[in-house]
Amino acid sequence: MNPWVLRYEGFDPASEGRREALCTLGNGRFATRGATPEAGPERAPGTYLAGCYDRLESEVAGRTVSNEDMVNLPDWLPLTFATPGSAWFRPGGARLPEYRQDLDLRHGLLLRELRWQDGAGRVTLVRQRRLVSMADPFLAAMETTFVAENWSGPLRVRAGIDGDVANRGVARYRSLRGDHLTDQAAGAGDGLTWLTATTRTSRVAVALASRIDAPTGPGEATAGAAEVHTDHVLDLVQGEPVTLTKVVALVSSRDAGVDDPRAAALRRAARAPGFGVLMREHVEAWQRLWLRARLDVDGPQVSQIVHLHVFHVLQTLSPHTAALDVGVPARGLHGEAYRGHVFWDELFVLPWMNLRFPEVSLGLLRYRWRRLPQARKAAREAGREGAMFPWQSGSDGREETQTLHLNPESGRWLPDNSHLQRHVGLAVAYNVWHHHLATGSMPPWAAELLLDIARFFASLCVRVGDRYEIHGVMGPDEYHDAYPGASSPGLDNNAYTNVMTAWLLLRARETARLAPALAPPAEELARWDDIARRMRVDFHDGVISQFTGYAALLELDWSRYSRVRRLDRALEADGDDVNRYKASKQADTLMLFYLLTADELLEILRGLGYPADHGLIMRTIAYYLERTSHGSTLSAVVHAWVLARYDRSSSWLFFTEALLSDIEDVQGGTTAEGIHLGAMGGTLDLLQRCYLGLEVGRGELRLDPLLPDQLGLLSMSIRYRGSQIFIDADHRRARVNGVESRVFTEEKPIMTRTSDLGRRLVHHRERLGLSREQVAERAEMSAGYLGYLEESAEPPSSGVLYRLAEALQTTVDDLLGSDVDRPPGRGPAMAHPTLEVLQEEECLRLISPGGVGRVAFSGSHGPTVLPVNYKVREGAIVFRTAPHGPMDEDLRTGLEGVEIKVGFEVDRIDEARHEGWSVLVQGAAHHVPPEEAGDLAEAGISPWAGGARLLYIRILPTQITGRRIHGL
Ligand code: BGC
């Protein structure tokens, strides 16, 4: 088994849905299911643009319901072919001596190879490569190569775009409207075809343009009302391959810098490179992603699934996503289940993202922040304060949870109370806090988000006796939405919600310290403290009660429902009600042990005045484990986690189940409707935070590995507060950057000059004729880490460099490339750079270590730019210059009392990686008065040009701006 390739042999119409979802290709901006390009009833094609929703009303059970869906966009895949005299090829029913489909995870390609025997015995080999470009997020392409194996003659090929599509991917939604596209138009010209459509109510204009590269030219185009295609005739000569490529651009009116999506799509399709270059750039982009995301485990099967999960998480949420206004869709961009809505599943995905792509996490948190006004309005309307986030969120942040849902087992439409899952806000706040721990940064808007959520939860609390209570909510276990027989929904004191509220209010206090301008008034803080000490938690039988009154529920006869995952549906179909029983859909109380370390949880419970010890945790786990049907893929993730330290073999079974969630479709038919992104992200986070025991603290990382026996070696690279760290661990040892250790303390990374450290390491190793293992042994590090350094060129710590230099019989300077004088500007620009606007706080962080910058001012001899060696002192830029030198002279020419405005720029451009940043400070320059210069002397500011430059100049910033340029 190849750990990087998911292989399907044969064509099986019955499992096409699952294959389509699992073979989806995407780039974080849009994704296309792995449907066959040819027609067939088994096909459920889907192309989804992140954040593109549309709302329609439908009549169900005598009521009008409104649903917002992630829109299925026009299908760009159609391509079929016919041998002389035969009908258009479709795989269903065709004679296929060979049919294989490979999802290449490393390179982000979907490959298909088939041999088709037509009615006349002609055998044609068809090879297809498909991509949705990770390098250019507007492009997708499919290359098809035909070989006539035992015949020669004309092969007709038809390639098109189909705009007659609707949201039809989920059977139980089919009685609801899904015809979201309207105003379709299509046409052709200048060797391109195009199709446009508009979403019905959100009025998003979407345009696709396609170019066919074929030896016989662009083909004969025919445009219908909602479809366009080109016809081609390829003259096949037996045994000689002929290739035809379809390159497609997808643009919408939601894209920045677009006024006419059709014109933009046509432009992009026209100037897109051919398949070879497109693929190379795409593969390079994936290579860069894998360097940041690599997570390797022993064993090809586990390893393959881990790669698959990383792959699908990154196809849904990539660096391209960071700049978009989108959240974490529960089922990826891979299908229509849950309508592309955003639930609490980000809780399972962001902790993994934070340590690899913190900028993507930040973008996803911004999706929530942008909807803060809506969440505040919702809180106000519910008579609360702060921000109440919806259980299901879509385009504008209103509550999107359906009011009725269909029980497919009874055929009845039932009230849906799941919007009472207020805990979704806790997930958002948890992610804000953990992003802060991983990056050290807490932008003011993020602090505002956390504080407003805290405010909401505090306002939910009502004082009853000497405790605070939260009434009328639902926990993550969606089976329990009301007390048996109650006339209104909701439960009191869901333990998960209550304890996490106490946690949140403690974090809110810390957040207020980080963002003093947003700090709540003293009385509000005092109430938060009070709640954090007096929240109510119920207990029964020596365990934490899921909610008040749980103890009085009946025990279910589990033998009657063994292996039934959706007990709610089964019981309702039997005329019963799951609310009557001690039966949970998924982990609820146990979520506490998932999110909090045992020590953290015990501290909170004791702080609340409840006696709590490890025994309580163990008993509670065992209790709910027996009473859970695992009707959500998230359940296995959480159970694997909470059992990891108490019952390792059961933990492994749950982990295996979580790994198999989609690849084996453990919930029975749900994968076809979209992957389970939370479970995918959760398995990855489980490997790092649970099995490796990675604890992300304030300025420090700790490892406490307890790997399952089946895992052997686990290695990964992470980014923590600006440092790139490589971790590998087995059962006995954990290594940080190749050296045995369980702690990593924040440190300043070393800046290499050329960042081709990796190549230099390989060069010296080969020069000495040594293997990686030999060099690693000499340098006292793991071979895995050396391999990582050779491939990724991430700067290690100085200790590591010294040991490597010694092992390779060279100098640190040489390894860092400081003996190489590169002419400026030699490196070409990056193929598809991403330009990120930096916030002032980040700019200050970047320039604060000091170094070389350039001062620009309007000098007496014209515009002048001079390099200076600067330091940052009390928010000002300070450097030295010579009295009566050009700067001194020019700065003195200012009239008395008039400040001279200067520009000051610092940049760090890495030519080898074509990455870097620049920060521009604008402000007034002053001479530092002699009485203050004395203090500065201690700061050790040395002049760039050496010598006696005794004059200190200070720039007081009025504006600080910056940009970072990076690839994917
Ligand atoms: C689970 C929720 C989850 C949702 C979306 C439901 O089945 O119970 O916890 O957020 O699916 O993945």
CSV table of C-alpha atoms in Angstrom, one decimal, residues 66-292:
chain,number,residue,atom,x,y,z
A,66,SER,CA,-36.1,28.8,4.5
A,67,ASN,CA,-32.7,27.2,3.9
A,68,GLU,CA,-29.4,28.6,3.0
A,69,ASP,CA,-27.2,26.2,1.0
A,70,MET,CA,-23.6,26.3,-0.2
A,71,VAL,CA,-24.4,26.4,-3.9
A,72,ASN,CA,-23.5,23.7,-6.3
A,73,LEU,CA,-22.0,25.6,-9.2
A,74,PRO,CA,-21.8,24.7,-12.9
A,75,ASP,CA,-20.1,21.4,-13.7
A,76,TRP,CA,-16.8,22.0,-15.5
A,77,LEU,CA,-15.9,18.3,-15.8
A,78,PRO,CA,-18.0,17.0,-18.7
A,79,LEU,CA,-15.8,15.3,-21.3
A,80,THR,CA,-16.6,12.2,-23.2
A,81,PHE,CA,-15.6,10.4,-26.4
A,82,ALA,CA,-16.9,8.0,-29.0
A,83,THR,CA,-15.3,5.6,-31.4
A,84,PRO,CA,-16.7,5.5,-35.0
A,85,GLY,CA,-20.3,4.3,-34.9
A,86,SER,CA,-20.5,4.0,-31.1
A,87,ALA,CA,-22.5,6.1,-28.6
A,88,TRP,CA,-20.7,8.6,-26.2
A,89,PHE,CA,-18.7,6.7,-23.6
A,90,ARG,CA,-20.1,6.3,-20.1
A,91,PRO,CA,-18.4,4.0,-17.6
A,92,GLY,CA,-21.7,2.4,-16.4
A,93,GLY,CA,-22.5,-0.6,-18.5
A,94,ALA,CA,-19.3,-0.2,-20.7
A,95,ARG,CA,-16.8,-3.1,-21.2
A,96,LEU,CA,-13.9,-2.0,-19.2
A,97,PRO,CA,-10.9,-4.4,-19.2
A,98,GLU,CA,-9.2,-2.0,-16.9
A,99,TYR,CA,-10.5,0.9,-14.7
A,100,ARG,CA,-8.4,2.5,-12.0
A,101,GLN,CA,-8.6,5.7,-10.2
A,102,ASP,CA,-5.7,7.1,-8.0
A,103,LEU,CA,-5.9,10.0,-5.7
A,104,ASP,CA,-2.3,11.2,-5.5
A,105,LEU,CA,-2.1,13.0,-2.1
A,106,ARG,CA,1.4,14.3,-2.3
A,107,HIS,CA,0.8,16.1,-5.6
A,108,GLY,CA,-2.9,16.8,-5.4
A,109,LEU,CA,-3.8,15.0,-8.6
A,110,LEU,CA,-6.7,12.7,-9.5
A,111,LEU,CA,-5.5,10.1,-12.0
A,112,ARG,CA,-7.7,7.7,-13.9
A,113,GLU,CA,-6.7,5.0,-16.3
A,114,LEU,CA,-9.2,2.9,-18.2
A,115,ARG,CA,-9.3,0.7,-21.2
A,116,TRP,CA,-12.6,0.7,-23.0
A,117,GLN,CA,-13.6,-2.0,-25.4
A,118,ASP,CA,-16.4,-0.8,-27.7
A,119,GLY,CA,-19.0,-3.0,-29.4
A,120,ALA,CA,-16.7,-3.5,-32.4
A,121,GLY,CA,-13.9,-4.8,-30.2
A,122,ARG,CA,-11.8,-1.6,-30.5
A,123,VAL,CA,-9.8,-1.0,-27.3
A,124,THR,CA,-8.9,2.5,-26.4
A,125,LEU,CA,-6.7,3.4,-23.4
A,126,VAL,CA,-7.7,6.6,-21.7
A,127,ARG,CA,-5.4,8.3,-19.1
A,128,GLN,CA,-6.6,11.3,-17.2
A,129,ARG,CA,-5.0,13.7,-14.9
A,130,ARG,CA,-7.0,16.3,-13.1
A,131,LEU,CA,-6.1,19.1,-10.7
A,132,VAL,CA,-7.7,22.1,-9.0
A,133,SER,CA,-4.7,24.4,-8.8
A,134,MET,CA,-3.2,25.1,-5.4
A,135,ALA,CA,-0.9,27.6,-7.1
A,136,ASP,CA,-3.5,29.6,-8.9
A,137,PRO,CA,-6.7,29.3,-6.9
A,138,PHE,CA,-8.9,30.3,-9.9
A,139,LEU,CA,-7.8,27.4,-12.1
A,140,ALA,CA,-8.6,23.8,-12.6
A,141,ALA,CA,-7.5,21.5,-15.4
A,142,MET,CA,-8.0,18.0,-16.8
A,143,GLU,CA,-5.7,16.4,-19.3
A,144,THR,CA,-6.9,13.3,-21.2
A,145,THR,CA,-4.6,11.1,-23.3
A,146,PHE,CA,-6.0,8.6,-25.7
A,147,VAL,CA,-4.3,5.6,-27.2
A,148,ALA,CA,-6.0,3.4,-29.8
A,149,GLU,CA,-4.6,0.1,-28.8
A,150,ASN,CA,-5.8,-2.1,-31.7
A,151,TRP,CA,-7.3,0.3,-34.2
A,152,SER,CA,-6.7,3.5,-36.0
A,153,GLY,CA,-9.3,6.1,-37.0
A,154,PRO,CA,-11.2,9.2,-35.8
A,155,LEU,CA,-12.2,9.5,-32.2
A,156,ARG,CA,-14.9,12.1,-31.4
A,157,VAL,CA,-14.4,14.0,-28.2
A,158,ARG,CA,-16.9,16.4,-26.6
A,159,ALA,CA,-15.9,18.7,-23.7
A,160,GLY,CA,-18.3,21.1,-22.1
A,161,ILE,CA,-19.5,23.1,-19.1
A,162,ASP,CA,-22.9,22.3,-17.7
A,163,GLY,CA,-24.9,25.0,-16.0
A,164,ASP,CA,-28.1,23.0,-15.6
A,165,VAL,CA,-27.2,21.9,-12.1
A,166,ALA,CA,-28.9,22.1,-8.7
A,167,ASN,CA,-28.2,21.1,-5.1
A,168,ARG,CA,-29.4,17.4,-5.4
A,169,GLY,CA,-26.6,15.7,-3.6
A,170,VAL,CA,-28.4,14.8,-0.4
A,171,ALA,CA,-31.4,12.5,-0.8
A,172,ARG,CA,-33.3,13.7,2.3
A,173,TYR,CA,-33.1,17.3,1.2
A,174,ARG,CA,-34.6,16.6,-2.2
A,175,SER,CA,-38.1,17.7,-1.3
A,176,LEU,CA,-36.6,21.1,-0.6
A,177,ARG,CA,-35.7,23.5,-3.3
A,178,GLY,CA,-32.2,23.3,-4.6
A,179,ASP,CA,-32.4,25.2,-7.9
A,180,HIS,CA,-30.1,28.0,-6.7
A,181,LEU,CA,-28.7,29.0,-10.1
A,182,THR,CA,-30.6,31.2,-12.5
A,183,ASP,CA,-29.9,33.4,-15.5
A,184,GLN,CA,-27.6,30.9,-17.1
A,185,ALA,CA,-25.9,32.1,-20.3
A,186,ALA,CA,-23.3,30.5,-22.4
A,187,GLY,CA,-21.2,31.3,-25.4
A,188,ALA,CA,-17.9,30.8,-27.2
A,189,GLY,CA,-15.3,33.0,-29.0
A,190,ASP,CA,-11.6,33.5,-29.4
A,191,GLY,CA,-10.9,29.8,-28.8
A,192,LEU,CA,-12.7,29.8,-25.4
A,193,THR,CA,-16.1,28.8,-24.2
A,194,TRP,CA,-17.9,30.3,-21.2
A,195,LEU,CA,-20.9,29.9,-19.0
A,196,THR,CA,-22.3,32.4,-16.5
A,197,ALA,CA,-25.0,32.0,-13.9
A,198,THR,CA,-26.3,33.9,-10.9
A,199,THR,CA,-27.5,32.6,-7.6
A,200,ARG,CA,-31.2,33.3,-7.1
A,201,THR,CA,-31.3,35.4,-3.9
A,202,SER,CA,-27.8,36.1,-2.9
A,203,ARG,CA,-27.1,37.3,-6.5
A,204,VAL,CA,-23.6,36.0,-6.7
A,205,ALA,CA,-22.5,36.1,-10.3
A,206,VAL,CA,-20.4,33.1,-11.3
A,207,ALA,CA,-18.5,32.6,-14.5
A,208,LEU,CA,-16.5,29.7,-15.9
A,209,ALA,CA,-14.4,29.9,-18.9
A,210,SER,CA,-12.7,27.0,-20.6
A,211,ARG,CA,-9.9,26.5,-23.1
A,212,ILE,CA,-9.2,23.3,-24.9
A,213,ASP,CA,-5.6,22.6,-25.9
A,214,ALA,CA,-5.8,19.9,-28.6
A,215,PRO,CA,-3.6,19.1,-31.6
A,216,THR,CA,-6.6,19.8,-33.8
A,217,GLY,CA,-7.3,23.3,-32.4
A,218,PRO,CA,-10.0,24.6,-30.0
A,219,GLY,CA,-12.8,22.6,-31.7
A,220,GLU,CA,-16.3,23.4,-32.9
A,221,ALA,CA,-18.3,25.2,-30.2
A,222,THR,CA,-22.1,24.9,-29.5
A,223,ALA,CA,-23.8,27.0,-26.9
A,224,GLY,CA,-27.2,26.1,-25.4
A,225,ALA,CA,-29.2,27.9,-22.9
A,226,ALA,CA,-27.4,26.5,-19.9
A,227,GLU,CA,-24.6,24.5,-21.4
A,228,VAL,CA,-21.7,24.9,-23.8
A,229,HIS,CA,-19.5,22.4,-25.4
A,230,THR,CA,-16.9,21.9,-28.1
A,231,ASP,CA,-16.6,18.9,-30.4
A,232,HIS,CA,-13.2,17.6,-31.6
A,233,VAL,CA,-12.2,14.8,-33.9
A,234,LEU,CA,-8.8,13.3,-33.0
A,235,ASP,CA,-7.2,11.1,-35.7
A,236,LEU,CA,-5.8,8.3,-33.7
A,237,VAL,CA,-3.1,6.1,-35.0
A,238,GLN,CA,-2.7,2.7,-33.4
A,239,GLY,CA,-0.4,2.9,-30.4
A,240,GLU,CA,0.3,6.6,-30.6
A,241,PRO,CA,-1.0,8.8,-27.7
A,242,VAL,CA,-2.9,11.9,-28.4
A,243,THR,CA,-3.6,14.4,-25.6
A,244,LEU,CA,-6.4,17.0,-25.1
A,245,THR,CA,-6.4,19.3,-22.1
A,246,LYS,CA,-9.2,21.3,-20.7
A,247,VAL,CA,-8.2,24.3,-18.6
A,248,VAL,CA,-10.9,26.1,-16.7
A,249,ALA,CA,-11.1,29.4,-14.8
A,250,LEU,CA,-13.8,30.0,-12.2
A,251,VAL,CA,-14.5,33.6,-11.1
A,252,SER,CA,-17.3,35.1,-9.1
A,253,SER,CA,-18.5,38.5,-8.1
A,254,ARG,CA,-17.4,37.7,-4.5
A,255,ASP,CA,-13.7,37.8,-5.7
A,256,ALA,CA,-11.7,40.9,-4.8
A,257,GLY,CA,-10.8,43.1,-7.7
A,258,VAL,CA,-13.4,41.7,-10.1
A,259,ASP,CA,-16.1,43.8,-11.7
A,260,ASP,CA,-17.1,41.5,-14.5
A,261,PRO,CA,-16.7,37.8,-13.6
A,262,ARG,CA,-17.1,36.7,-17.2
A,263,ALA,CA,-14.4,38.9,-18.6
A,264,ALA,CA,-12.1,37.9,-15.7
A,265,ALA,CA,-12.7,34.2,-16.2
A,266,LEU,CA,-12.0,34.6,-20.0
A,267,ARG,CA,-8.8,36.5,-19.3
A,268,ARG,CA,-7.7,33.9,-16.8
A,269,ALA,CA,-8.5,30.9,-19.0
A,270,ALA,CA,-6.8,32.6,-22.0
A,271,ARG,CA,-3.6,33.3,-20.2
A,272,ALA,CA,-3.4,30.1,-18.1
A,273,PRO,CA,-0.3,28.0,-19.0
A,274,GLY,CA,-0.6,24.6,-20.5
A,275,PHE,CA,-1.1,21.5,-18.4
A,276,GLY,CA,2.6,20.8,-17.9
A,277,VAL,CA,3.4,24.2,-16.3
A,278,LEU,CA,0.1,24.3,-14.5
A,279,MET,CA,0.8,20.9,-12.9
A,280,ARG,CA,4.4,21.8,-12.0
A,281,GLU,CA,3.3,25.0,-10.2
A,282,HIS,CA,0.5,23.1,-8.5
A,283,VAL,CA,2.8,20.4,-7.4
A,284,GLU,CA,5.3,22.9,-6.1
A,285,ALA,CA,2.6,24.6,-4.1
A,286,TRP,CA,1.6,21.3,-2.6
A,287,GLN,CA,5.2,20.6,-1.7
A,288,ARG,CA,5.4,23.8,0.2
A,289,LEU,CA,2.2,22.9,2.0
A,290,TRP,CA,3.4,19.4,2.9
A,291,LEU,CA,6.6,20.8,4.3
A,292,ARG,CA,4.6,22.8,6.8
